[in-house]
Amino acid sequence: MRRQTAARLAGAALTLLLGVSAQTRTTEAQTVTLAQANNALQAGEADKALALLQALPATAEAHNLRCRVLYTLEKWNAAVDECRKAVSMDADNSDYHMWLGRALGEKADRASFLSAYSLAKQVHAEFETAAKLDPRNAAALADLGEYDYSAPGIVGGGMDKAAEVARQLDHVDPVRATELRGHMAEHDKDYSTAERDLKQAIAQSPHPAYQWMALGSYYRRRKDWDQMQQAVESGYRAAQRERHAAVALYNGASILFQTGKDFDLAAKMFEEYLNSSSKTEEAPAFVAHTKLAKLDAALGDKAAAGREKAAALELAREYGPAQELKF
């Protein structure tokens, strides 16, 4: 009898161990797939990322990644839905609230007046929650500060609030803090202070390619074309020296593309970005291909434009601006 009991116990233990082992393998496989999906997102491979995520269970991390892929595809409603699910499953994650705020912000920009009012308050609440949950989340603080200086008090904004965020950023990311103050000054039409702060951010940064492009974008808004060109060229040279500054190439190319200036340099920077190993979701590769297609068409090379359009759709077949390209 004792031998039979021992055998049953041993069998039960073996079954439990096998179950735990299988569950561990499943969890490890899911972790690997999530990492692959994130890598695809950073590389601008939207379709691949969504296919990988489709095979995963509905976890908070999977919903957040789906939100971010849909965000790059400019599918704002769907992105909001996915980010809401991520937040509902893990309400203590600062990044999840930040991404929900970003998706809501894009949706608000395209909504009717009444809907935009309600959405704007939600945007502020999400950014504020993200910053409270992780006071060292520099990206969330920067988003909150940008909202505060640009939105009226009726929807939670205010210059005094932005100034407080800048003081918080001083202890987390001084370069972002200086940039924020520059944008605040620009919003107040204090252009000399804005220019001074944006230049100070360049001096502060150990890797200033991005800050040079931020200054170039400021000059674009001021329609100071010569200064804009000089800032972009300085950013381009800095990006060539900085291994992980590829997104600055995209930003600089986008500035020139928006203003119709120096298409040759813009195309060169887009190409260098696309050939780099440091692409990110901040500058989706399929968007870069789409913009490069328009540049090639403007430069008279319709064959190259067609190739860039095809490259964009190969990465993201549902990306509307690429689908709509006609040459």
XYZ file of C-alpha atoms in Angstrom:
327
model
C 0.000 0.000 0.000
C 2.777 2.387 0.917
C 4.618 1.549 -2.297
C 1.449 2.292 -4.325
C 0.953 5.626 -2.516
C 4.563 6.546 -3.109
C 4.236 5.656 -6.773
C 1.127 7.803 -7.116
C 2.857 10.713 -5.397
C 5.893 10.306 -7.637
C 3.655 10.240 -10.692
C 1.807 13.356 -9.581
C 5.089 15.145 -8.930
C 6.370 14.181 -12.380
C 3.166 15.430 -14.005
C 3.449 18.716 -12.102
C 7.078 19.140 -13.117
C 6.270 18.412 -16.750
C 3.423 20.932 -16.610
C 5.649 23.605 -15.072
C 8.334 22.865 -17.663
C 5.842 23.161 -20.529
C 4.467 26.395 -19.089
C 8.003 27.787 -18.751
C 8.762 26.911 -22.384
C 5.518 28.583 -23.485
C 6.325 31.735 -21.498
C 9.852 31.834 -22.892
C 8.542 31.407 -26.445
C 6.071 34.259 -25.922
C 8.846 36.487 -24.564
C 10.934 35.755 -27.645
C 7.995 36.532 -29.948
C 7.313 39.826 -28.143
C 10.974 40.776 -28.599
C 10.779 39.877 -32.292
C 7.636 41.989 -32.672
C 9.328 44.947 -31.007
C 12.377 44.539 -33.257
C 10.076 44.521 -36.285
C 8.355 47.678 -35.014
C 11.690 49.469 -34.610
C 12.744 48.361 -38.117
C 9.504 49.717 -39.587
C 8.221 46.250 -40.498
C 4.627 46.911 -39.488
C 3.041 43.909 -41.183
C 5.591 41.521 -39.682
C 5.088 43.000 -36.211
C 1.297 42.643 -36.417
C 1.580 39.057 -37.670
C 3.826 38.135 -34.747
C 1.506 39.801 -32.249
C -1.535 38.078 -33.727
C -0.195 34.718 -32.530
C 0.249 35.873 -28.924
C -2.204 35.850 -26.012
C -3.804 39.165 -25.076
C -1.299 40.499 -22.556
C -0.773 44.138 -21.610
C 2.592 44.171 -23.370
C 1.124 42.701 -26.557
C -1.688 45.279 -26.586
C 0.826 48.100 -26.053
C 2.961 46.893 -28.944
C -0.103 46.602 -31.194
C -1.038 50.154 -30.222
C 2.385 51.427 -31.201
C 2.384 49.593 -34.545
C -1.069 50.985 -35.353
C 0.173 54.414 -34.258
C 2.938 54.295 -36.876
C 0.299 53.290 -39.446
C -1.750 56.381 -38.453
C -4.723 54.220 -37.457
C -5.568 56.362 -34.466
C -8.880 54.836 -33.360
C -7.501 51.309 -33.405
C -4.340 52.477 -31.630
C -6.407 54.079 -28.859
C -8.401 50.857 -28.406
C -5.242 48.760 -28.063
C -3.569 51.194 -25.683
C -6.688 51.320 -23.518
C -6.550 47.540 -23.215
C -2.893 47.678 -22.189
C -3.661 50.254 -19.485
C -6.692 48.293 -18.239
C -4.502 45.212 -17.787
C -1.559 47.031 -16.191
C -2.606 50.386 -14.805
C 0.713 50.946 -13.024
C 2.854 51.038 -16.159
C 4.011 54.581 -16.945
C 4.825 53.877 -20.591
C 1.390 52.396 -21.272
C -0.291 55.587 -20.047
C 2.149 57.693 -22.088
C 1.332 55.818 -25.289
C -2.396 56.026 -24.617
C -1.980 59.782 -24.205
C -0.106 60.018 -27.490
C -2.716 58.000 -29.394
C -5.548 60.032 -27.868
C -3.702 63.213 -28.841
C -3.541 62.202 -32.488
C -7.202 61.246 -32.405
C -8.076 64.601 -30.808
C -6.248 66.503 -33.554
C -8.653 65.031 -36.099
C -11.866 65.155 -34.053
C -14.757 67.604 -34.041
C -14.577 70.501 -31.586
C -16.737 68.868 -28.914
C -14.995 65.501 -29.197
C -11.583 67.156 -29.198
C -12.405 68.944 -25.927
C -13.202 65.677 -24.169
C -10.240 63.858 -25.716
C -7.828 66.646 -24.794
C -8.683 66.277 -21.115
C -8.065 62.549 -21.413
C -4.691 63.204 -23.062
C -3.639 65.397 -20.167
C -4.823 62.846 -17.612
C -2.813 60.075 -19.262
C 0.396 62.108 -19.529
C -0.007 63.277 -15.944
C -0.545 59.705 -14.746
C 2.487 58.505 -16.699
C 4.666 61.178 -15.082
C 3.342 60.401 -11.587
C 3.862 56.671 -11.944
C 7.480 57.186 -13.006
C 8.869 60.646 -12.207
C 12.039 59.697 -14.107
C 10.235 58.891 -17.356
C 11.770 61.714 -19.398
C 9.680 61.015 -22.491
C 6.434 61.178 -20.489
C 7.539 64.369 -18.757
C 8.428 65.948 -22.104
C 5.005 64.990 -23.505
C 3.290 66.447 -20.441
C 5.305 69.656 -20.683
C 4.496 70.053 -24.377
C 0.813 69.573 -23.647
C 0.884 72.042 -20.776
C 2.442 74.942 -22.687
C 0.307 74.437 -25.780
C -3.115 73.755 -24.219
C -5.374 76.222 -22.370
C -6.196 75.814 -18.706
C -9.749 74.694 -19.480
C -8.350 71.351 -20.674
C -5.644 71.084 -18.022
C -2.807 73.032 -19.626
C -0.961 76.116 -18.456
C 2.441 77.709 -18.752
C 3.006 77.482 -14.994
C 2.455 73.739 -15.174
C 4.914 73.453 -18.058
C 7.497 75.372 -16.032
C 7.085 72.885 -13.172
C 7.586 69.982 -15.590
C 10.760 71.651 -16.885
C 12.048 71.831 -13.293
C 11.361 68.113 -12.900
C 13.159 67.391 -16.165
C 16.208 69.298 -14.920
C 16.873 66.363 -12.588
C 16.124 63.658 -15.169
C 17.167 64.940 -18.597
C 18.614 68.494 -18.575
C 18.802 68.654 -22.371
C 15.079 67.946 -22.702
C 14.409 70.502 -19.968
C 16.252 73.182 -21.927
C 14.456 72.242 -25.140
C 11.115 72.427 -23.347
C 11.908 75.927 -22.102
C 12.846 76.902 -25.639
C 9.494 75.699 -26.965
C 7.710 77.484 -24.131
C 9.465 80.730 -25.058
C 8.567 80.237 -28.714
C 4.931 79.685 -27.747
C 5.077 83.001 -25.861
C 6.598 84.631 -28.978
C 9.835 85.299 -27.082
C 11.899 84.258 -30.068
C 15.302 85.422 -28.871
C 14.955 83.310 -25.707
C 13.643 80.369 -27.701
C 16.628 80.462 -30.058
C 19.040 80.855 -27.148
C 17.568 77.860 -25.293
C 17.573 75.604 -28.342
C 21.222 76.496 -28.989
C 21.988 75.845 -25.334
C 20.461 72.379 -25.681
C 22.928 71.692 -28.497
C 25.815 72.770 -26.276
C 24.510 70.633 -23.394
C 24.010 67.461 -25.383
C 26.858 64.950 -25.718
C 25.205 63.773 -28.956
C 23.644 66.906 -30.455
C 22.475 65.727 -33.890
C 18.860 65.592 -32.723
C 19.114 69.023 -31.078
C 20.537 70.539 -34.271
C 17.478 69.265 -36.141
C 15.193 70.671 -33.430
C 16.837 74.064 -34.013
C 16.379 73.595 -37.759
C 12.690 72.892 -37.195
C 12.428 76.100 -35.152
C 13.958 78.103 -38.008
C 11.524 76.407 -40.400
C 8.615 77.658 -38.316
C 10.209 81.131 -38.323
C 10.732 80.880 -42.119
C 14.410 81.663 -41.673
C 15.536 79.461 -44.542
C 19.276 80.184 -44.442
C 19.551 79.459 -40.722
C 17.365 76.393 -41.179
C 19.671 75.050 -43.887
C 22.769 75.655 -41.763
C 21.213 73.907 -38.736
C 20.173 70.885 -40.803
C 23.624 70.618 -42.366
C 25.213 70.830 -38.908
C 22.840 68.122 -37.700
C 23.737 65.981 -40.694
C 27.449 66.232 -39.913
C 26.807 65.443 -36.248
C 24.664 62.420 -37.174
C 27.469 61.026 -39.295
C 29.686 61.051 -36.193
C 27.045 59.564 -33.893
C 26.373 55.890 -34.227
C 22.841 55.945 -32.828
C 21.662 59.286 -34.239
C 20.032 57.934 -37.382
C 16.633 59.353 -36.433
C 18.174 62.834 -36.710
C 18.785 62.101 -40.406
C 15.079 61.378 -40.813
C 14.154 64.547 -38.918
C 16.466 66.727 -40.968
C 15.296 65.225 -44.242
C 11.687 65.796 -43.174
C 12.397 69.478 -42.487
C 13.804 69.978 -45.975
C 10.994 67.911 -47.492
C 8.329 70.047 -45.752
C 9.819 73.286 -47.005
C 10.718 72.182 -50.508
C 14.382 73.002 -49.900
C 17.481 71.065 -50.987
C 15.730 67.908 -52.140
C 19.065 66.319 -53.019
C 20.296 66.503 -49.421
C 16.881 65.434 -48.122
C 16.906 62.344 -50.349
C 20.461 61.544 -49.263
C 19.518 61.719 -45.587
C 16.440 59.555 -46.064
C 18.570 56.977 -47.884
C 21.207 56.994 -45.156
C 18.535 56.583 -42.513
C 16.982 53.647 -44.345
C 20.403 52.007 -44.756
C 21.281 52.437 -41.083
C 20.996 49.766 -38.396
C 19.525 52.282 -35.924
C 16.029 52.808 -37.304
C 13.282 53.345 -34.715
C 9.509 53.584 -34.465
C 9.950 57.359 -34.052
C 10.717 57.434 -37.764
C 8.982 54.444 -39.385
C 10.930 53.087 -42.329
C 7.808 52.840 -44.504
C 7.116 56.532 -43.886
C 10.685 57.360 -44.911
C 10.228 55.298 -48.106
C 6.971 57.157 -48.816
C 8.577 60.569 -48.384
C 11.570 59.492 -50.461
C 9.194 58.361 -53.205
C 7.705 61.870 -53.321
C 11.187 63.392 -53.407
C 12.278 61.098 -56.243
C 9.165 62.029 -58.195
C 9.851 65.736 -57.620
C 13.414 65.196 -58.838
C 12.050 63.589 -62.001
C 12.977 59.974 -61.271
C 9.630 58.188 -61.461
C 11.226 54.752 -61.603
C 12.981 55.357 -58.283
C 9.757 56.788 -56.876
C 7.931 53.601 -57.847
C 10.568 51.471 -56.138
C 10.272 53.485 -52.937
C 6.482 53.190 -52.971
C 6.779 49.423 -53.407
C 9.306 49.261 -50.555
C 6.916 51.165 -48.271
C 3.984 48.882 -49.071
C 6.132 45.786 -48.634
C 6.667 46.847 -45.022
C 3.161 48.207 -44.393
C 0.605 47.275 -47.035
C -2.173 49.229 -45.292
C -0.264 52.503 -44.958
C -2.651 54.941 -46.614
C -0.225 57.683 -47.749
C 1.856 55.078 -49.608
C -1.217 53.503 -51.184
C -2.334 56.914 -52.427
C 0.934 57.814 -54.178
C 0.522 58.479 -57.878
C 3.286 59.458 -60.297
